[in-house]
Amino acid sequence: VPYRQQDIDVVFTSGATASLHLIGESFPWTKKSNFYYLRENHNSVLGIREIALQNGASFHVVNSTDVESACRASSGEKD
């Protein structure tokens, strides 16, 4: 997919925790939002979950095999 320079923003943070916190605080969460995250993740992802919940969103924990299966299904590939 070609990208135009005006479609890209770069933000520098002090590390993964600060980056994930910035994402959680910046996302426009609503009661219709669903936050999916891998069971095996960076601990700061749980911070995003809490921000999402505070704003009325739902969360769902998935396994990497769930993601792999969904990717195969969406590409027409069989398990």
PDB file of C-alpha atoms in Angstrom:
ATOM      1  CA  VAL A   1       0.000   0.000   0.000  1.00  0.00           C
ATOM      2  CA  PRO A   2       1.576   3.290  -1.005  1.00  0.00           C
ATOM      3  CA  TYR A   3       1.681   5.966   1.683  1.00  0.00           C
ATOM      4  CA  ARG A   4       1.806   9.697   1.228  1.00  0.00           C
ATOM      5  CA  GLN A   5       4.226  11.638   3.388  1.00  0.00           C
ATOM      6  CA  GLN A   6       1.389  13.758   4.821  1.00  0.00           C
ATOM      7  CA  ASP A   7      -0.287  10.543   6.100  1.00  0.00           C
ATOM      8  CA  ILE A   8       2.630   9.617   8.341  1.00  0.00           C
ATOM      9  CA  ASP A   9       3.422  11.008  11.786  1.00  0.00           C
ATOM     10  CA  VAL A  10       6.436  10.068  13.876  1.00  0.00           C
ATOM     11  CA  VAL A  11       6.389  10.349  17.652  1.00  0.00           C
ATOM     12  CA  PHE A  12       9.447   9.700  19.804  1.00  0.00           C
ATOM     13  CA  THR A  13       8.958   8.515  23.372  1.00  0.00           C
ATOM     14  CA  SER A  14      11.230   7.335  26.142  1.00  0.00           C
ATOM     15  CA  GLY A  15      10.307   3.680  25.576  1.00  0.00           C
ATOM     16  CA  ALA A  16       7.616   1.054  25.137  1.00  0.00           C
ATOM     17  CA  THR A  17       5.725   1.960  28.309  1.00  0.00           C
ATOM     18  CA  ALA A  18       5.492   5.651  27.382  1.00  0.00           C
ATOM     19  CA  SER A  19       4.487   4.733  23.822  1.00  0.00           C
ATOM     20  CA  LEU A  20       1.715   2.403  24.909  1.00  0.00           C
ATOM     21  CA  HIS A  21       0.444   4.909  27.471  1.00  0.00           C
ATOM     22  CA  LEU A  22       0.313   7.597  24.755  1.00  0.00           C
ATOM     23  CA  ILE A  23      -1.700   5.271  22.501  1.00  0.00           C
ATOM     24  CA  GLY A  24      -4.121   4.428  25.297  1.00  0.00           C
ATOM     25  CA  GLU A  25      -4.629   8.073  26.251  1.00  0.00           C
ATOM     26  CA  SER A  26      -4.967   9.278  22.640  1.00  0.00           C
ATOM     27  CA  PHE A  27      -7.389   6.699  21.267  1.00  0.00           C
ATOM     28  CA  PRO A  28     -11.031   7.884  21.095  1.00  0.00           C
ATOM     29  CA  TRP A  29     -12.526   5.080  23.240  1.00  0.00           C
ATOM     30  CA  THR A  30     -16.325   4.744  23.373  1.00  0.00           C
ATOM     31  CA  LYS A  31     -18.827   2.222  24.714  1.00  0.00           C
ATOM     32  CA  LYS A  32     -18.745   0.646  21.230  1.00  0.00           C
ATOM     33  CA  SER A  33     -14.963   0.152  21.319  1.00  0.00           C
ATOM     34  CA  ASN A  34     -13.434  -3.311  21.671  1.00  0.00           C
ATOM     35  CA  PHE A  35      -9.822  -3.695  22.761  1.00  0.00           C
ATOM     36  CA  TYR A  36      -8.259  -7.024  21.776  1.00  0.00           C
ATOM     37  CA  TYR A  37      -4.843  -7.976  23.067  1.00  0.00           C
ATOM     38  CA  LEU A  38      -2.629 -11.046  23.119  1.00  0.00           C
ATOM     39  CA  ARG A  39      -2.429 -13.009  26.339  1.00  0.00           C
ATOM     40  CA  GLU A  40       1.379 -12.826  26.028  1.00  0.00           C
ATOM     41  CA  ASN A  41       2.128  -9.108  25.862  1.00  0.00           C
ATOM     42  CA  HIS A  42       4.122  -6.201  27.234  1.00  0.00           C
ATOM     43  CA  ASN A  43       2.814  -5.423  30.719  1.00  0.00           C
ATOM     44  CA  SER A  44       1.918  -1.877  29.637  1.00  0.00           C
ATOM     45  CA  VAL A  45      -0.740  -3.276  27.321  1.00  0.00           C
ATOM     46  CA  LEU A  46      -2.751  -3.921  30.482  1.00  0.00           C
ATOM     47  CA  GLY A  47      -2.559  -0.177  31.120  1.00  0.00           C
ATOM     48  CA  ILE A  48      -4.269   0.427  27.782  1.00  0.00           C
ATOM     49  CA  ARG A  49      -6.928  -2.064  28.827  1.00  0.00           C
ATOM     50  CA  GLU A  50      -7.598  -0.055  31.988  1.00  0.00           C
ATOM     51  CA  ILE A  51      -7.845   3.221  30.055  1.00  0.00           C
ATOM     52  CA  ALA A  52     -10.230   1.559  27.600  1.00  0.00           C
ATOM     53  CA  LEU A  53     -12.393   0.221  30.435  1.00  0.00           C
ATOM     54  CA  GLN A  54     -12.509   3.633  32.135  1.00  0.00           C
ATOM     55  CA  ASN A  55     -13.941   5.023  28.908  1.00  0.00           C
ATOM     56  CA  GLY A  56     -16.614   2.334  28.517  1.00  0.00           C
ATOM     57  CA  ALA A  57     -14.854   0.002  26.092  1.00  0.00           C
ATOM     58  CA  SER A  58     -14.837  -3.787  26.287  1.00  0.00           C
ATOM     59  CA  PHE A  59     -11.717  -5.921  26.199  1.00  0.00           C
ATOM     60  CA  HIS A  60     -10.966  -9.381  24.849  1.00  0.00           C
ATOM     61  CA  VAL A  61      -7.905 -11.568  25.439  1.00  0.00           C
ATOM     62  CA  VAL A  62      -6.781 -13.708  22.509  1.00  0.00           C
ATOM     63  CA  ASN A  63      -4.063 -16.315  21.973  1.00  0.00           C
ATOM     64  CA  SER A  64      -1.560 -16.151  19.143  1.00  0.00           C
ATOM     65  CA  THR A  65      -3.180 -19.245  17.599  1.00  0.00           C
ATOM     66  CA  ASP A  66      -6.502 -17.351  17.461  1.00  0.00           C
ATOM     67  CA  VAL A  67      -4.796 -14.554  15.527  1.00  0.00           C
ATOM     68  CA  GLU A  68      -3.075 -16.979  13.172  1.00  0.00           C
ATOM     69  CA  SER A  69      -6.360 -18.761  12.450  1.00  0.00           C
ATOM     70  CA  ALA A  70      -8.165 -15.472  11.790  1.00  0.00           C
ATOM     71  CA  CYS A  71      -5.401 -14.374   9.406  1.00  0.00           C
ATOM     72  CA  ARG A  72      -5.559 -17.661   7.509  1.00  0.00           C
ATOM     73  CA  ALA A  73      -9.358 -17.462   7.306  1.00  0.00           C
ATOM     74  CA  SER A  74      -9.311 -13.892   6.021  1.00  0.00           C
ATOM     75  CA  SER A  75      -6.790 -14.826   3.302  1.00  0.00           C
ATOM     76  CA  GLY A  76      -8.792 -17.891   2.265  1.00  0.00           C
ATOM     77  CA  GLU A  77      -6.105 -20.246   3.561  1.00  0.00           C
ATOM     78  CA  LYS A  78      -7.232 -23.396   5.360  1.00  0.00           C
ATOM     79  CA  ASP A  79      -5.902 -24.576   8.736  1.00  0.00           C
TER      80      ASP A  79
END
